[in-house]
PDB file of C-alpha atoms in Angstrom:
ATOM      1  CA  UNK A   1     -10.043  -4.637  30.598  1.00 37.00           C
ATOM      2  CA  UNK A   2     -13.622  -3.610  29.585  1.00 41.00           C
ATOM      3  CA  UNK A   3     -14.907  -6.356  27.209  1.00 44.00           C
ATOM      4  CA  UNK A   4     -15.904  -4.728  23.839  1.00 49.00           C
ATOM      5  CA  UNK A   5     -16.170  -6.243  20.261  1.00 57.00           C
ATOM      6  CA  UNK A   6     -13.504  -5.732  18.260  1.00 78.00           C
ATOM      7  CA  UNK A   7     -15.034  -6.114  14.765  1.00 81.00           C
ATOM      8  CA  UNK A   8     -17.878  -7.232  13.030  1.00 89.00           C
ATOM      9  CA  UNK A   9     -19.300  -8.135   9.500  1.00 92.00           C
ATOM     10  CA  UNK A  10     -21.965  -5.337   7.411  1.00 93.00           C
ATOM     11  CA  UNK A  11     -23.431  -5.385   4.302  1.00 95.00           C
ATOM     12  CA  UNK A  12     -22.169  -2.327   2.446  1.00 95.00           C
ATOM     13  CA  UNK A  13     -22.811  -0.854  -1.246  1.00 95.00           C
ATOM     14  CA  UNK A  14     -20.167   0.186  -3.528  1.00 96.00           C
ATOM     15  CA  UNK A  15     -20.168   4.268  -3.927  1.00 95.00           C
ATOM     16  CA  UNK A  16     -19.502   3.587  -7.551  1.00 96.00           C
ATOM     17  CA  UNK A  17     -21.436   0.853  -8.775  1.00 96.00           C
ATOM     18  CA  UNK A  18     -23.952   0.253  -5.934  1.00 95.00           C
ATOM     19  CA  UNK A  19     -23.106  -3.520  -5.686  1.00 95.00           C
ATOM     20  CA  UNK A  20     -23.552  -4.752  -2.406  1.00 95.00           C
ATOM     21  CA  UNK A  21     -20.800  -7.042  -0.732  1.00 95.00           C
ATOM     22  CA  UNK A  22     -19.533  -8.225   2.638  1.00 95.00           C
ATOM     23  CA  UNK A  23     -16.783  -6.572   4.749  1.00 94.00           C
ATOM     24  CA  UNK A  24     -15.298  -6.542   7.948  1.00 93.00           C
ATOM     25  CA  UNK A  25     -15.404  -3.612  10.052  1.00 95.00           C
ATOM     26  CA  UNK A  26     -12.865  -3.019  12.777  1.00 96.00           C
ATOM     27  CA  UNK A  27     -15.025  -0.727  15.486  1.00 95.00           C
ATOM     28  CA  UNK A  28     -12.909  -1.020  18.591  1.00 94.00           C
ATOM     29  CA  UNK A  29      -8.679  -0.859  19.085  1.00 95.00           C
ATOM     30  CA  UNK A  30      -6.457  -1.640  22.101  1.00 94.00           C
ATOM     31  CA  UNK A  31      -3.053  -1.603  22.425  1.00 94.00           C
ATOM     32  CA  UNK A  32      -1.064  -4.082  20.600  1.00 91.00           C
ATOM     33  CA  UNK A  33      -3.950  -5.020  18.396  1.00 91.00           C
ATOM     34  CA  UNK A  34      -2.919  -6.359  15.208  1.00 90.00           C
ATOM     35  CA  UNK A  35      -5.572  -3.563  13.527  1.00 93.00           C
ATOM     36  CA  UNK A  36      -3.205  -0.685  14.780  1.00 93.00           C
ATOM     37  CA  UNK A  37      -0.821  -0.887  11.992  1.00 92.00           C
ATOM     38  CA  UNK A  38      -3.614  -0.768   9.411  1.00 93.00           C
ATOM     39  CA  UNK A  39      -4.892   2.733  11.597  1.00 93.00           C
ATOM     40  CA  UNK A  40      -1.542   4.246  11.288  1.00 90.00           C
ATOM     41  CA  UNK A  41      -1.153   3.347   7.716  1.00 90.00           C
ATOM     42  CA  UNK A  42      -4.499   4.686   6.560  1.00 88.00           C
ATOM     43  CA  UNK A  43      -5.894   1.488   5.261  1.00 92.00           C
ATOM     44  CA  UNK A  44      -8.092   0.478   8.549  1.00 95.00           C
ATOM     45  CA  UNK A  45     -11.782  -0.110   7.420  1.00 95.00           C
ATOM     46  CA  UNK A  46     -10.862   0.018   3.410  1.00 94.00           C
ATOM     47  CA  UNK A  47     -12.353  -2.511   1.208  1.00 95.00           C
ATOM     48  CA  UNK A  48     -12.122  -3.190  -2.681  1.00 95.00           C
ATOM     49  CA  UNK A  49     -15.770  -4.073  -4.906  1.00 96.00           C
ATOM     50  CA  UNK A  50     -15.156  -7.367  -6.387  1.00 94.00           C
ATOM     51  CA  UNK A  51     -17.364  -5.538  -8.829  1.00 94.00           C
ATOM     52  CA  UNK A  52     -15.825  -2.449 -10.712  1.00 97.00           C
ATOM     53  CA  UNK A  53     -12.507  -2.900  -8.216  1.00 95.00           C
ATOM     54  CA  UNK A  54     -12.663   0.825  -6.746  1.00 96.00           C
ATOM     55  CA  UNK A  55     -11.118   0.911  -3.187  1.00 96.00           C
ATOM     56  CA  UNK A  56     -13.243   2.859  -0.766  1.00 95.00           C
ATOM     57  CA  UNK A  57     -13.138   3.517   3.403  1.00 93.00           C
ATOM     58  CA  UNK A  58     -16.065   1.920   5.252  1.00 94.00           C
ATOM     59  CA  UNK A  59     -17.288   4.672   7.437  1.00 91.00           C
ATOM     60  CA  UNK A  60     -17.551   3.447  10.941  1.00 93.00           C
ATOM     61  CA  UNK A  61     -17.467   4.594  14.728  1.00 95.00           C
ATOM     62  CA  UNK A  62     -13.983   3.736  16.587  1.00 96.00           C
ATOM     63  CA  UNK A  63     -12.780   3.520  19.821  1.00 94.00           C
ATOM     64  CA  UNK A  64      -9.383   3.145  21.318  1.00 95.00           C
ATOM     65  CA  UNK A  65      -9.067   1.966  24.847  1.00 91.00           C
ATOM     66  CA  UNK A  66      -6.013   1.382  26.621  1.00 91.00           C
ATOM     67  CA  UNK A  67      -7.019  -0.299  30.257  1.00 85.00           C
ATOM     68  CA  UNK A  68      -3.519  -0.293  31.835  1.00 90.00           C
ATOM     69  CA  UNK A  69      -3.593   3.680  31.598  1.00 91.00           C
ATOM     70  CA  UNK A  70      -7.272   4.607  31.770  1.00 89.00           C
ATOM     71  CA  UNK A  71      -7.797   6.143  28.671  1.00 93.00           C
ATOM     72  CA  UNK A  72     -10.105   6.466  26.046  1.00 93.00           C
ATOM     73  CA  UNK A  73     -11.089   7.916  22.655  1.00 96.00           C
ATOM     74  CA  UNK A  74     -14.046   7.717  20.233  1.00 96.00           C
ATOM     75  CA  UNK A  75     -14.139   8.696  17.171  1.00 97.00           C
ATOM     76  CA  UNK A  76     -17.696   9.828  16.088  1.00 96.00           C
ATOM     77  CA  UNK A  77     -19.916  11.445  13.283  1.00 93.00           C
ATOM     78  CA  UNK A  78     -20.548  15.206  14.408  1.00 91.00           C
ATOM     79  CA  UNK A  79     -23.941  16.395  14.833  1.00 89.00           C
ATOM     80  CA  UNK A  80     -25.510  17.951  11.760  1.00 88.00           C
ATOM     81  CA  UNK A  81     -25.902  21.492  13.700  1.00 88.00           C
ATOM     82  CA  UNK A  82     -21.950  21.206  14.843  1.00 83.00           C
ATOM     83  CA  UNK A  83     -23.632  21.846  18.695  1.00 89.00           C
ATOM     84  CA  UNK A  84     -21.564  19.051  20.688  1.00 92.00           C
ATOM     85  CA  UNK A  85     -22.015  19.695  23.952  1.00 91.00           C
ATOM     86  CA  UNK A  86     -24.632  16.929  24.158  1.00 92.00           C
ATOM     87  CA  UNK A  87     -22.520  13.994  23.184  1.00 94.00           C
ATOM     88  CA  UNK A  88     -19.549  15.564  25.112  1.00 94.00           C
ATOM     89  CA  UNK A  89     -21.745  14.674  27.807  1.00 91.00           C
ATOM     90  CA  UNK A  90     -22.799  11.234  26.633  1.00 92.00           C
ATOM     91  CA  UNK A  91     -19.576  10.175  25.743  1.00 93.00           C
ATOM     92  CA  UNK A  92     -17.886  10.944  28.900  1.00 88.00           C
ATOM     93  CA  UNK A  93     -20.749   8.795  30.933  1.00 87.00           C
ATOM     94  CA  UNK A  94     -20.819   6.164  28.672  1.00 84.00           C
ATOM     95  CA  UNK A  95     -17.187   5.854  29.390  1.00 85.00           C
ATOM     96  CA  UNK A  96     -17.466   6.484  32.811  1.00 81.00           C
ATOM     97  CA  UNK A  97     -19.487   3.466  32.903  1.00 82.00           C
ATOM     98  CA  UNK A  98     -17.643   1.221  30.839  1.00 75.00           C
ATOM     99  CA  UNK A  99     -14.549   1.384  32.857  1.00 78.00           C
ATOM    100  CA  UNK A 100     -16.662   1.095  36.644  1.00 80.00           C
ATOM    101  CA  UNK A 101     -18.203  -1.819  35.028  1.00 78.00           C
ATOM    102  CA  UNK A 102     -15.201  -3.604  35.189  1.00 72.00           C
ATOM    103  CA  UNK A 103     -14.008  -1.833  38.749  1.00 75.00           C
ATOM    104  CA  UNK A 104     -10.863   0.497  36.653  1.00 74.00           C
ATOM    105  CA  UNK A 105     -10.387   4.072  37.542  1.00 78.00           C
ATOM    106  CA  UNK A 106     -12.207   6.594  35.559  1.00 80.00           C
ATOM    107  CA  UNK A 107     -10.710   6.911  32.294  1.00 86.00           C
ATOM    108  CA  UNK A 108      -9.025   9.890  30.687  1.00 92.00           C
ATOM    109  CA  UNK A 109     -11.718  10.691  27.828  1.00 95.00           C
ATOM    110  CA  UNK A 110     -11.227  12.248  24.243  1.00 97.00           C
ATOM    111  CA  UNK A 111     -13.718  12.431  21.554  1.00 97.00           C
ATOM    112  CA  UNK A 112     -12.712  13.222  18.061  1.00 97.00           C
ATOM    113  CA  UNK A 113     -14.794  13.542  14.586  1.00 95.00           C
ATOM    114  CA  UNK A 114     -12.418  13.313  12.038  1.00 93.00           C
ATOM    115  CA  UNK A 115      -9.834   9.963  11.400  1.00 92.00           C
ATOM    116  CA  UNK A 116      -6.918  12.020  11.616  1.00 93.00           C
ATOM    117  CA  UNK A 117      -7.726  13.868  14.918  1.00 96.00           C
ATOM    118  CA  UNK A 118      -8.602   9.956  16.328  1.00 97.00           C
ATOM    119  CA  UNK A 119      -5.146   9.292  15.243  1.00 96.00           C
ATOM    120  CA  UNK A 120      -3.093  11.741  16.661  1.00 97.00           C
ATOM    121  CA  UNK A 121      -4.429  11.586  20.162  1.00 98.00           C
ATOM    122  CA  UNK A 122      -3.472   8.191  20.238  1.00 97.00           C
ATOM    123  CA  UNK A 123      -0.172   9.331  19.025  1.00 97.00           C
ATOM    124  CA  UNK A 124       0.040  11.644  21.288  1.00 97.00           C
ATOM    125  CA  UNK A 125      -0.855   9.462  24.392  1.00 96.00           C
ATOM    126  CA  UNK A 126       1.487   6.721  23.581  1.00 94.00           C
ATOM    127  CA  UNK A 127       4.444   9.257  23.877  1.00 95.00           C
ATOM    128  CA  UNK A 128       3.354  10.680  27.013  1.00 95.00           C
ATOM    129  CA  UNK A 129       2.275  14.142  25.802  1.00 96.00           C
ATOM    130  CA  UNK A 130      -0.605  16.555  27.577  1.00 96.00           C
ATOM    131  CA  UNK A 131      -2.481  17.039  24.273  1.00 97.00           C
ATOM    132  CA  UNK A 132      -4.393  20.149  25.943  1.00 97.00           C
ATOM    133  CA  UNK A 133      -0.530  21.453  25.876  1.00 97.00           C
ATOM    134  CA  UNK A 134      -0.248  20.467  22.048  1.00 98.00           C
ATOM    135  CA  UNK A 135      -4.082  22.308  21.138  1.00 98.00           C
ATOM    136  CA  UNK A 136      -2.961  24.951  23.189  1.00 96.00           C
ATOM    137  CA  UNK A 137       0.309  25.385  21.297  1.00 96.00           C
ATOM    138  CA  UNK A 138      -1.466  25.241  18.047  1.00 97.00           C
ATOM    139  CA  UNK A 139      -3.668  27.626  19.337  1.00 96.00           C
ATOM    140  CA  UNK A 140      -0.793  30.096  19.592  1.00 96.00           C
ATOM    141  CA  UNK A 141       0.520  29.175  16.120  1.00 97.00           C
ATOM    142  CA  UNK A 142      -2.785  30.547  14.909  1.00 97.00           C
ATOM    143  CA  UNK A 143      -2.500  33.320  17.136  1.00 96.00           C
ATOM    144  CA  UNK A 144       0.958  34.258  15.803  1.00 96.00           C
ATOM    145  CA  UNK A 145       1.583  33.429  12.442  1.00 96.00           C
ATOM    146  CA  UNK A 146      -0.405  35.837   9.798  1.00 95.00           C
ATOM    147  CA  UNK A 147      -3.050  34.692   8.507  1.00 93.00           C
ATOM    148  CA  UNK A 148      -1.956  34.522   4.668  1.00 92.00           C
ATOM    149  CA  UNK A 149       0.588  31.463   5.827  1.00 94.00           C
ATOM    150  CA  UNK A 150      -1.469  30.028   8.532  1.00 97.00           C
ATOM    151  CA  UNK A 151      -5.740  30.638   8.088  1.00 96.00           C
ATOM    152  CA  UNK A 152      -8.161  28.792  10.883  1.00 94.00           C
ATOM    153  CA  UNK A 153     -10.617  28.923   8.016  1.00 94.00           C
ATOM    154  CA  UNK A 154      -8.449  27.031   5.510  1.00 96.00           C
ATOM    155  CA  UNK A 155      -5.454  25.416   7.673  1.00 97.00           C
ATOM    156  CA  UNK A 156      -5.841  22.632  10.324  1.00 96.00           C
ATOM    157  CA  UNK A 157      -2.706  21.670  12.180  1.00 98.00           C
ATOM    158  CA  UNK A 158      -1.309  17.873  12.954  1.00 97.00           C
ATOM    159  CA  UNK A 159       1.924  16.904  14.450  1.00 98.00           C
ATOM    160  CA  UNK A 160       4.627  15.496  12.946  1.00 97.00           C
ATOM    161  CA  UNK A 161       5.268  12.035  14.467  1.00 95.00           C
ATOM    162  CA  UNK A 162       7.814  11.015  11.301  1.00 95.00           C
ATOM    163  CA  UNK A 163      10.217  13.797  12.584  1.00 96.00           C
ATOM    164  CA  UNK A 164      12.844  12.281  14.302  1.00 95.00           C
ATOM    165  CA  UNK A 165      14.512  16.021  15.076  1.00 96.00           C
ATOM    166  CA  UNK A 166      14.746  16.220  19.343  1.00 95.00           C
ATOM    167  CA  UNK A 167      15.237  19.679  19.282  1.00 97.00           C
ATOM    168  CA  UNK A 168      11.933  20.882  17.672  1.00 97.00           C
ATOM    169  CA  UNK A 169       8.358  19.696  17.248  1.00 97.00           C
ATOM    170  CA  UNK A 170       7.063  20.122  13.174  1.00 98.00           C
ATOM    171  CA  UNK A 171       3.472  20.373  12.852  1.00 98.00           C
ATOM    172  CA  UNK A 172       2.105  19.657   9.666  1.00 98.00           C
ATOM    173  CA  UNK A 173      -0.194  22.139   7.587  1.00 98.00           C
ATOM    174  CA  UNK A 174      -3.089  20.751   6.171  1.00 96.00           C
ATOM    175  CA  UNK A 175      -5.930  22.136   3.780  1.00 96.00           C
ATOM    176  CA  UNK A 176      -9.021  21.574   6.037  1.00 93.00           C
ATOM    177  CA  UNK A 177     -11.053  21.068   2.519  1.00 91.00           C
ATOM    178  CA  UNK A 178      -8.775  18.570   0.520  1.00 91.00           C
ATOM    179  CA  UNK A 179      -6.798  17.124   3.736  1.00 88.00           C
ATOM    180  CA  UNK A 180      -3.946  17.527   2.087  1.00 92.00           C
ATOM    181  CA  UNK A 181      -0.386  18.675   3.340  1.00 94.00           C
ATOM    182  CA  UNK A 182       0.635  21.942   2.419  1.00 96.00           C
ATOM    183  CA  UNK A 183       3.423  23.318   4.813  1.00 97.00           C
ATOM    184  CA  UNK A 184       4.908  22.730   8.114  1.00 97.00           C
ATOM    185  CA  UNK A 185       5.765  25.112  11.399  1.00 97.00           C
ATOM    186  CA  UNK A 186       8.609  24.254  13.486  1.00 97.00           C
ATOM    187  CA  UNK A 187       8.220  24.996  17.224  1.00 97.00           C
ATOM    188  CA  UNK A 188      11.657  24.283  19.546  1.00 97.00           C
ATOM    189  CA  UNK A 189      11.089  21.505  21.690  1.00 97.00           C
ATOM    190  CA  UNK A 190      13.008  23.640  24.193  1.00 97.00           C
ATOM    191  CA  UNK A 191       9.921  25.947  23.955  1.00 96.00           C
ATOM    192  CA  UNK A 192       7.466  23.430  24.501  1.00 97.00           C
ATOM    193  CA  UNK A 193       9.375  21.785  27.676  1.00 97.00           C
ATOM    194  CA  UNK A 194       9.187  25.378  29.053  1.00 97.00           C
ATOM    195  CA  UNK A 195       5.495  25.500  28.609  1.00 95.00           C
ATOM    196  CA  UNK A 196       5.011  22.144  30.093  1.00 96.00           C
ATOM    197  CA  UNK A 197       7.284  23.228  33.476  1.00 96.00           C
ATOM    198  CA  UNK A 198       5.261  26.332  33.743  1.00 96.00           C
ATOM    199  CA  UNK A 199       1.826  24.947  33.665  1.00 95.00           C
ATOM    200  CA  UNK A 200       3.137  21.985  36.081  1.00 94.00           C
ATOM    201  CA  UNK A 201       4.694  23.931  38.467  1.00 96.00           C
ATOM    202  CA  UNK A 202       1.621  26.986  38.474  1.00 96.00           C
ATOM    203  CA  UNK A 203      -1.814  25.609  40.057  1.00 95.00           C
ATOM    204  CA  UNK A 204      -3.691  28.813  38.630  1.00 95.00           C
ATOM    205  CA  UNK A 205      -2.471  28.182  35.282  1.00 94.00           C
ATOM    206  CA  UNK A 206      -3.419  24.045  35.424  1.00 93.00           C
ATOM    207  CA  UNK A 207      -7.035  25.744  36.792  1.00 95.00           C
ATOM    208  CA  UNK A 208      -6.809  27.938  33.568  1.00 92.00           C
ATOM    209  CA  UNK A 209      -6.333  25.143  31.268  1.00 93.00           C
ATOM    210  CA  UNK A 210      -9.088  22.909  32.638  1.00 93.00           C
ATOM    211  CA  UNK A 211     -11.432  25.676  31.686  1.00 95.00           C
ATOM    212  CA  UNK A 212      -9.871  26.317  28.149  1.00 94.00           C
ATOM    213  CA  UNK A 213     -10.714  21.876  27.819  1.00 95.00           C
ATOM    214  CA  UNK A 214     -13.591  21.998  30.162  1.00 92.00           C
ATOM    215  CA  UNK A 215     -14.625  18.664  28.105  1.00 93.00           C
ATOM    216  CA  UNK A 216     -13.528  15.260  26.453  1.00 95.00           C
ATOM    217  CA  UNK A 217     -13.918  17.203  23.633  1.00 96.00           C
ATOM    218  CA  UNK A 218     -10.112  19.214  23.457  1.00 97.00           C
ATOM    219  CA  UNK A 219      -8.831  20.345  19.937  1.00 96.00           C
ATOM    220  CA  UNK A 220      -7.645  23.820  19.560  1.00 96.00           C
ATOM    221  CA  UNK A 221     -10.421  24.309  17.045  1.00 92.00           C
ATOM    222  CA  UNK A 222     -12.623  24.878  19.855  1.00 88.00           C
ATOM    223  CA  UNK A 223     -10.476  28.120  20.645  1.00 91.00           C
ATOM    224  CA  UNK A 224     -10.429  29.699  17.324  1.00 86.00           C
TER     225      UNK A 224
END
């Protein structure tokens, strides 16, 4: 397994009173790290002011690297001028590198700018899913559903991973603005298996789907 540090301690300032205290910052996952639960729960990274007592998240880089598999994903700050074809680039070397280093295959990369997005694709990777398959079907949601119910402006779409239904996949509608939930859409699973055996079993359309996620970069935002 590349060798990376898991955590380390920063001097941070309160965002309400300005004190300045101690943390603990978690910077790097793996799988079966005892950090994971905190990530899924929302609390990774959160610390409390002994001062005034407000509860705040410590904003950080992450990365989640799973060895055994290959894969790989950051989660960054975007660039001010949202152009991120330059650290596309750099990310995918840097983890190019990290995995020769220690003589692995080159890893599958993703690169994500929101905590949410970091989330899911390690959702998504645990359970064996193509996520170009899942930003492609949300791409199609937007495509489909009017724009009153479902807006790319306003809506940003998440799957479901509480729904324990096996016949359908329930994405979750969130205000891109408060990050709230506001709605779901329901997609038959049936549907979704049907995509999957027609992109496996057509070479054209896998060719046509490396072009729509010509980068580590692959969230169906990038489409709209």
């Amino acid at each position: 397994m590349p060798k990376t540090k898991s955590s380390s301690t920063r001097r941070v300032e309160c965002p309400r009173c300005g004190k300045a205290i101690t943390v603990e910052v978690v910077s790097s996952l793996r799988p079966g790290d005892k950090h994971l639960a905190a990530l899924m729960s929302g609390t990774l990274n959160r610390a409390t002011c002994p001062g005034c007592k407000v509860e705040f998240l410590v904003e950080t880089s992450l990365v989640y690297l799973d060895g055994q598999t290959s894969f790989i994903v950051y989660l960054l700050e975007p660039p001010e001028d949202g152009d991120t074809e330059a650290l596309e680039h750099e990310v995918d070397c840097m983890a190019t590198e990290v995995f020769s280093q220690e003589n692995l295959e080159r890893p599958q990369v993703r690169l994500t700018f929101t905590y949410p997005d970091f989330l899911e694709k390690i959702k998504l990777h645990s359970l064996g899913y193509d996520d170009r398959l899942i930003e492609y079907a949300k791409y199609q949601l937007f495509r489909n559903i009017s724009e009153e119910l479902l807006s790319k402006f306003q809506h940003k779409l998440l799957l479901d991973f509480s729904n324990r239904d096996k016949d359908k996949l329930i994405f979750l509608v969130y205000d891109r603005e408060t990050n709230k939930p506001l709605s779901a859409v329901h997609v038959p699973m049936e549907d979704f298996r049907t995509l999957e055996r027609e992109f496996a079993a057509n070479l054209t359309m896998q060719q046509e789907l490396d072009a729509i996620f010509p980068t580590c970069h692959v969230s169906a935002d990038r489409l709209l």
